[in-house]
XYZ file of C-alpha atoms in Angstrom:
384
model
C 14.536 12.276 6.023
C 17.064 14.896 6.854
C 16.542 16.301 10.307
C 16.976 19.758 8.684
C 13.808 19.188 6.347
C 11.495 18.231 9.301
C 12.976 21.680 11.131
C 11.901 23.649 7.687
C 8.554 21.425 7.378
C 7.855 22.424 11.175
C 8.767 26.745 10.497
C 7.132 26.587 7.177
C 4.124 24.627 7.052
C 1.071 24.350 9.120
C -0.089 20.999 10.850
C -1.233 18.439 10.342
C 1.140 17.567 7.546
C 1.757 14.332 5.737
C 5.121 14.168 4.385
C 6.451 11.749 1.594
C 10.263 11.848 1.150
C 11.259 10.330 -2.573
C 14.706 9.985 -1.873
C 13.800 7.300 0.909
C 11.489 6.092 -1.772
C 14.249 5.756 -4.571
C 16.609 3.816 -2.066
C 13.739 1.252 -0.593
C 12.901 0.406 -4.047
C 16.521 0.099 -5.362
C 16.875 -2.029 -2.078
C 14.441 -4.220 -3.085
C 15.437 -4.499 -6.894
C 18.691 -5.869 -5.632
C 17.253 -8.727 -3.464
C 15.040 -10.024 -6.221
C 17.989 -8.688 -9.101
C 16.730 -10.191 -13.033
C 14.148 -12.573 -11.487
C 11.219 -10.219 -10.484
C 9.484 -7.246 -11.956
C 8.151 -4.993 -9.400
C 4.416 -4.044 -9.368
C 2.781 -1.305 -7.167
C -0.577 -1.764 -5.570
C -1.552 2.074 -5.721
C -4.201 1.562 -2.760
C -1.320 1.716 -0.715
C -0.843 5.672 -1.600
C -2.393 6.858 -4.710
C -0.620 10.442 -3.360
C 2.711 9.632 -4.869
C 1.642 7.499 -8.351
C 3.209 9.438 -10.365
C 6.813 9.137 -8.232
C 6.567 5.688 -7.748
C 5.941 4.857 -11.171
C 9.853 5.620 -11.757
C 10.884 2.865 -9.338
C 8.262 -0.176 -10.439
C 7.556 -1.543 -13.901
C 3.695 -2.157 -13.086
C 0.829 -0.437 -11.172
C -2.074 -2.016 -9.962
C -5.202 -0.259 -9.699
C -8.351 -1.247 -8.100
C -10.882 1.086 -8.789
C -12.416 3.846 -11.257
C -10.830 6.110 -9.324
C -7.235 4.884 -9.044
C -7.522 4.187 -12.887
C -8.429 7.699 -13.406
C -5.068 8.811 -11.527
C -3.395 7.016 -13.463
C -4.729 8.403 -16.663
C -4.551 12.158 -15.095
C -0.625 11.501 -14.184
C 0.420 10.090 -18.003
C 1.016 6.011 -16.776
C 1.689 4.549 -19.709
C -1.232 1.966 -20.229
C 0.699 -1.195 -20.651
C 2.198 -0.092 -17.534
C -0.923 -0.559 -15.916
C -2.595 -4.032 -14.228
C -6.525 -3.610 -13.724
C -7.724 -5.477 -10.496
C -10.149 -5.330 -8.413
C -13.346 -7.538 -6.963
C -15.977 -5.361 -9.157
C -15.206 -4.555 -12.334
C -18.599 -2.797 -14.914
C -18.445 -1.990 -18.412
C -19.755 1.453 -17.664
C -16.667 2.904 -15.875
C -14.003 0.999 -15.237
C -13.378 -0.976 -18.765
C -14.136 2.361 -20.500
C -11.392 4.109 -19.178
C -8.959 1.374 -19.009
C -6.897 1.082 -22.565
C -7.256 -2.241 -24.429
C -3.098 -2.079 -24.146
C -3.486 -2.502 -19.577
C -3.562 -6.418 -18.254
C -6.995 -6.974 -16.456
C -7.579 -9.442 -13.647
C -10.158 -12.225 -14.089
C -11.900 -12.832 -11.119
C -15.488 -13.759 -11.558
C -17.135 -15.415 -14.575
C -19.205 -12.572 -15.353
C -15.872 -10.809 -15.988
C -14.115 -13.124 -18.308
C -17.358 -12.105 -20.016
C -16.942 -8.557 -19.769
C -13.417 -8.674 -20.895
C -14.350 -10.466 -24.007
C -17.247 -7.760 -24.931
C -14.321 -5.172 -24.681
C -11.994 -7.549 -26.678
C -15.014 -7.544 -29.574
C -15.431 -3.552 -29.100
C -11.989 -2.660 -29.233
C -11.132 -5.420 -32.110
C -7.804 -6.631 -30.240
C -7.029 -9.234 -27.539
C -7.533 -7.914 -23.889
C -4.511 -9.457 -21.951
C -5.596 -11.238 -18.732
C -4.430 -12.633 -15.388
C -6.544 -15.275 -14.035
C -6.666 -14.389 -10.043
C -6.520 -17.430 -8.180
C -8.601 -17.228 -4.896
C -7.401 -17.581 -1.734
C -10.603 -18.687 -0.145
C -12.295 -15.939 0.380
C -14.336 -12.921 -1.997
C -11.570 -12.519 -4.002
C -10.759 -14.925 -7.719
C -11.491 -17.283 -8.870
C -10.829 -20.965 -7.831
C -9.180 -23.520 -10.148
C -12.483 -25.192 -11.502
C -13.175 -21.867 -13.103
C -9.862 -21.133 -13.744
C -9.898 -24.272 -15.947
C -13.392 -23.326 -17.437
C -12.158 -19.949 -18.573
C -9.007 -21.266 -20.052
C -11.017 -23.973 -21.981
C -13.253 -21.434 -23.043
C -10.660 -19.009 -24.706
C -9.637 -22.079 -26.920
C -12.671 -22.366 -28.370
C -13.163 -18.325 -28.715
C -9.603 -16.954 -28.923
C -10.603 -13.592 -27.789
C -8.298 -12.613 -24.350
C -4.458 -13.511 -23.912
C -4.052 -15.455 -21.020
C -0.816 -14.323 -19.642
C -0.979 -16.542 -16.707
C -1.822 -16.477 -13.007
C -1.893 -13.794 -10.107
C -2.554 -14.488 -6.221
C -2.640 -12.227 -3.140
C -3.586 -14.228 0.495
C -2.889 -11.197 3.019
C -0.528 -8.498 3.928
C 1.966 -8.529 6.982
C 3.032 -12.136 5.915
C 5.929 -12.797 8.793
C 6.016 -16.888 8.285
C 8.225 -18.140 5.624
C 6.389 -21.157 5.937
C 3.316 -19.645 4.695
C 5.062 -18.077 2.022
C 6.948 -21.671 0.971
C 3.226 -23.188 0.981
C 1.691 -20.695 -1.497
C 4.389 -20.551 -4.331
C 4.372 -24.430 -3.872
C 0.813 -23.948 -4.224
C 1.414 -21.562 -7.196
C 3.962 -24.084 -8.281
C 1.253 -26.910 -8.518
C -1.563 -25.310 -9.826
C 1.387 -24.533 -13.133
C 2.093 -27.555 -13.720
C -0.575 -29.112 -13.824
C -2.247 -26.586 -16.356
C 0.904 -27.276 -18.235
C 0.109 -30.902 -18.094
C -3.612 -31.401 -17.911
C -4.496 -28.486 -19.883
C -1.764 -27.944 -22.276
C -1.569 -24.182 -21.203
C 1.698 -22.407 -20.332
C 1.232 -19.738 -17.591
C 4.005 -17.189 -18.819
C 3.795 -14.797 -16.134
C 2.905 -15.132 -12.571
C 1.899 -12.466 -10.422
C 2.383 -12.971 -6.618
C 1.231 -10.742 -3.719
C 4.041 -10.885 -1.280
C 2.506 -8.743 1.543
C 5.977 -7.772 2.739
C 5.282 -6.967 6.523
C 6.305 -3.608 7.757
C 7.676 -2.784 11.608
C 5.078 -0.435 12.269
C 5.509 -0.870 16.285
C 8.727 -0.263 18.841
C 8.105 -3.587 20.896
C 7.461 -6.135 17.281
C 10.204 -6.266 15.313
C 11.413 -9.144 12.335
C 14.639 -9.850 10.419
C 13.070 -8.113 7.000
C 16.619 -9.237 5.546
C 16.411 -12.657 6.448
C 13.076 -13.147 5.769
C 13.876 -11.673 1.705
C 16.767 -13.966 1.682
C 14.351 -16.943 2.065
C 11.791 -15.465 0.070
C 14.780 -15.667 -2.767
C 15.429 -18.618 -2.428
C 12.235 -20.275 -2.480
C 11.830 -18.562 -5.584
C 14.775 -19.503 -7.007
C 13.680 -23.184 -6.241
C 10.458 -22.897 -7.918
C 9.743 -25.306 -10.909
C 8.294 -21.955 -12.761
C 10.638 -20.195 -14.876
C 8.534 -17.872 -16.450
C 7.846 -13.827 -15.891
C 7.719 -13.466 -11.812
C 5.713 -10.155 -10.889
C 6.403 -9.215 -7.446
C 3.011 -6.834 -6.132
C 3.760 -4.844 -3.517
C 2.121 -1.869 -1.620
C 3.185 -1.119 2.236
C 6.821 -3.196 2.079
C 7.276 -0.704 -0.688
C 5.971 2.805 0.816
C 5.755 2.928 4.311
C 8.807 3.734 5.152
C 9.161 7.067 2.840
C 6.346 8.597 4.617
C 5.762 10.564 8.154
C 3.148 12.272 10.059
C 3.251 15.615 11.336
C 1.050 17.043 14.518
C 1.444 19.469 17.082
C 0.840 19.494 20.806
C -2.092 21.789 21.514
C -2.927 21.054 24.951
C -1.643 18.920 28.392
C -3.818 17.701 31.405
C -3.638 15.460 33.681
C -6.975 13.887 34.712
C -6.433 11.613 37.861
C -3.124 11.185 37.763
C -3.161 10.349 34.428
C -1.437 12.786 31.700
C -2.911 13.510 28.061
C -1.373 15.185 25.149
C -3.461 16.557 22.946
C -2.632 17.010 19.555
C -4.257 19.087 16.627
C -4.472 15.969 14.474
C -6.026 12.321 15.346
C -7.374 8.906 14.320
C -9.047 10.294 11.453
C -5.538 10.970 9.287
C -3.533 8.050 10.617
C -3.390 4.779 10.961
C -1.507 1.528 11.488
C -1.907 -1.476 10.256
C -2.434 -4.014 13.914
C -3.044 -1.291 16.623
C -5.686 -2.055 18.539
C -7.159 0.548 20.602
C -3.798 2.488 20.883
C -2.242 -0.117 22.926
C 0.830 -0.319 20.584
C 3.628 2.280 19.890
C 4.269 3.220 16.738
C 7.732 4.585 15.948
C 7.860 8.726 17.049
C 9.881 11.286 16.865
C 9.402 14.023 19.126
C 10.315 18.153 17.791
C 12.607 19.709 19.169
C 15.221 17.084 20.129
C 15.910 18.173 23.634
C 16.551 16.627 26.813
C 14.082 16.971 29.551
C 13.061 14.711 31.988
C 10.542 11.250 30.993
C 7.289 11.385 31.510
C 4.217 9.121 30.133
C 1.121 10.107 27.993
C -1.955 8.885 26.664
C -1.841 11.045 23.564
C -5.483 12.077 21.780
C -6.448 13.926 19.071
C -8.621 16.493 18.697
C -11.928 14.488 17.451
C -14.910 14.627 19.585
C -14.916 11.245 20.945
C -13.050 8.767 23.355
C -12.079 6.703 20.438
C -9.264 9.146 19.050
C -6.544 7.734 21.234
C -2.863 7.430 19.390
C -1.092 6.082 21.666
C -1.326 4.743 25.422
C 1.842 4.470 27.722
C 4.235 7.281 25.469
C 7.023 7.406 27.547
C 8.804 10.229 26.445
C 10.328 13.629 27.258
C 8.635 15.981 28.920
C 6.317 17.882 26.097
C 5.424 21.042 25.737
C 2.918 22.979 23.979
C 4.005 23.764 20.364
C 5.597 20.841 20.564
C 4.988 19.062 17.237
C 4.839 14.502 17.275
C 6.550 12.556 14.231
C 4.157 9.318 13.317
C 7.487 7.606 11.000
C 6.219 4.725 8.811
C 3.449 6.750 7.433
C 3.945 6.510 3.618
C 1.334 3.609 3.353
C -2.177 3.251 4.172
C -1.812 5.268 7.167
C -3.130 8.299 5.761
C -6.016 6.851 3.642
C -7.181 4.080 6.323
C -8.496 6.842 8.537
C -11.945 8.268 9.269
C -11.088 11.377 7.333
C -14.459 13.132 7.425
C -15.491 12.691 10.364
C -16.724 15.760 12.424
C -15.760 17.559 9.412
C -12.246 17.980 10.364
C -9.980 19.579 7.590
C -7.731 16.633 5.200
C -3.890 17.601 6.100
C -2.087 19.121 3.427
C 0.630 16.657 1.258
C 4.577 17.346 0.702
C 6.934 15.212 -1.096
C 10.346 15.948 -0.435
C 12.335 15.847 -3.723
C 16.160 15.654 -3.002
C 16.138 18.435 -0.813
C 13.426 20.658 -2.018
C 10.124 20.889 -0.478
C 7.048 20.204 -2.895
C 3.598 20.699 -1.945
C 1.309 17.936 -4.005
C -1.969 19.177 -1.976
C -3.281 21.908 -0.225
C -5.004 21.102 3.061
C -8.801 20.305 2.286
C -11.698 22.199 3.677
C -14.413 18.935 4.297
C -16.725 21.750 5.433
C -16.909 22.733 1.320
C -17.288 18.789 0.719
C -19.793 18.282 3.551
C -21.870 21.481 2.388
């Protein structure tokens, strides 16, 4: 993002801001077209930032959803339905499979809803195409025993098309090794369906959980680390459709933060910023109790002497810290804080209604025009 936009955002807009810039967007997901080239489609997990669906949809060729509500975003921005790849732990016929078009892919992941998807099969008159979710030991799938049982099943009854498999361990996933030991896992499981069960998986879906440098002092060789990824895939036994989900390695870095300094005291030798914006609209993904430093910017760009704060928000408790240890210039008040990495999570994670505090307004940042995609919220009205 140009340093002339976040001068204009700064003049022009009030804080707390969130700020999505679509050109960074455009180049992170042509970046990451290139490293996986013909073998992998791209897939958006919408959790990340339902905000920008509807800009991100350009860039991937599926979107996951996970809820009524995502679904409904989806269906408010125009998706196109086949587009669209219906997950989630809890799935009912009352919401969820009633919006969704018979023409989206829907996750398996219990029983119950291999036998939901087949009542909407009957209702709509058409096969419902499926991924089976493979569990990862925890809430989430299903594990191969009723993988098996559900593929057995649709023999007999014929009414879903199993496209094949989809798995998702956890994001922030820093060890090629434990990468390499899932698609061999992934590998496995294939064959042997191929060979036990005389079903062909023709699409896998994999959950990369490409980490993100959220912090100054933790950093990783994201290029290196892709370049494996590659060729582990290229390796694979499994030649079939590779769907590459993503969320944060696909977002973060298109998005930023926007606060001003409101107040300064020092309390016992020890000197606070205070900022108009807090815990409640951002953030990160491994900080624990503020103790890391997330990457900042600091408006205007001048040169004064260092100094260190514990920087707070304005919520009414000891638990809105941002940061501890910001060494940084000397601030000032009016002095507005950059929070980079922002486009995922960060802004949806937080304790937004809490002591009724207003929801920031949105921009996107479209070439080099400035787009407002929400006014700031009033949770007084939702509270009321």
């Amino acid at each position: 993002m140009r340093c002339n936009n976040i001068k204009k955002l700064i003049s022009n807009y009030e804080c707390p801001t969130y700020v999505f810039d679509i050109n960074e967007l455009a180049r992170r997901a042509q970046y990451l077209k290139t490293v996986f080239q013909d073998r992998a489609l791209l897939c958006y997990a919408m959790k990340a930032n339902p905000l920008i669906t509807n800009y991100v949809d350009k860039f991937v060729q599926r979107l996951e959803v996970c809820s009524p509500g995502e679904l409904q975003i989806c269906i408010n921005k125009n998706i196109k339905p086949e587009k669209i790849v219906v997950s989630g732990v809890y799935k009912d016929d009352n919401t969820i499979l009633n919006l969704a078009s018979k023409d989206s892919i829907f996750t398996i992941e219990s029983l119950n809803q291999y036998d939901l998807i087949k009542t909407k099969a009957i209702r709509e008159n058409s096969k419902i195409k499926v991924l089976l979710r493979l569990t990862s030991n925890n809430q989430f799938g299903l594990d191969k025993d009723d993988i098996i049982k559900v593929i057995n099943d649709n023999k007999i009854n014929d009414l879903v098309d199993i496209l094949g498999i989809q798995f998702y361990s956890q994001t922030q996933k820093k060890s090629i090794h434990k990468i390499e030991k899932e698609l061999q896992l992934l590998d496995a499981l294939i064959i042997e369906l191929q060979t036990e069960q005389n079903f062909t998986v023709l699409e896998l879906e994999y959950g990369l959980g490409l980490p993100v440098n959220y912090f100054t002092e933790v950093e990783f060789d994201e290029a290196m680390l892709l370049s494996n990824i590659k060729s582990l895939i290229s390796n694979m036994n499994f030649k079939g459709q590779l769907v590459i989900e993503l969320g944060r390695g696909l977002v973060a870095s298109c998005g930023k933060y926007i606060t001003k300094v409101v107040d300064l005291k020092n309390n016992y030798n020890q000197s606070y910023a205070i900022v108009d914006g807090g815990i409640h609209h951002i953030s990160y993904y491994g900080q624990f109790m503020a103790t890391k430093i997330p990457n900042i910017d600091v408006y205007p760009d001048i040169n004064l002497d260092k100094k260190e704060y514990v920087v707070c928000g304005s919520l009414c408790t000891v638990n809105d810290v941002l940061v501890r240890q910001f060494n940084t210039r000397e601030l000032r008040l009016g002095d507005y804080l950059v929070f980079n990495l922002a486009g995922a999570y960060s802004m949806c994670e937080g304790i937004s209604l809490l002591l009724s505090r207003n929801l920031p307004k949105v921009v996107v940042i479209v070439d080099n025009e400035i787009k407002t995609i929400r006014e700031e919220v009033k949770t007084y009205l939702i509270n009321s």
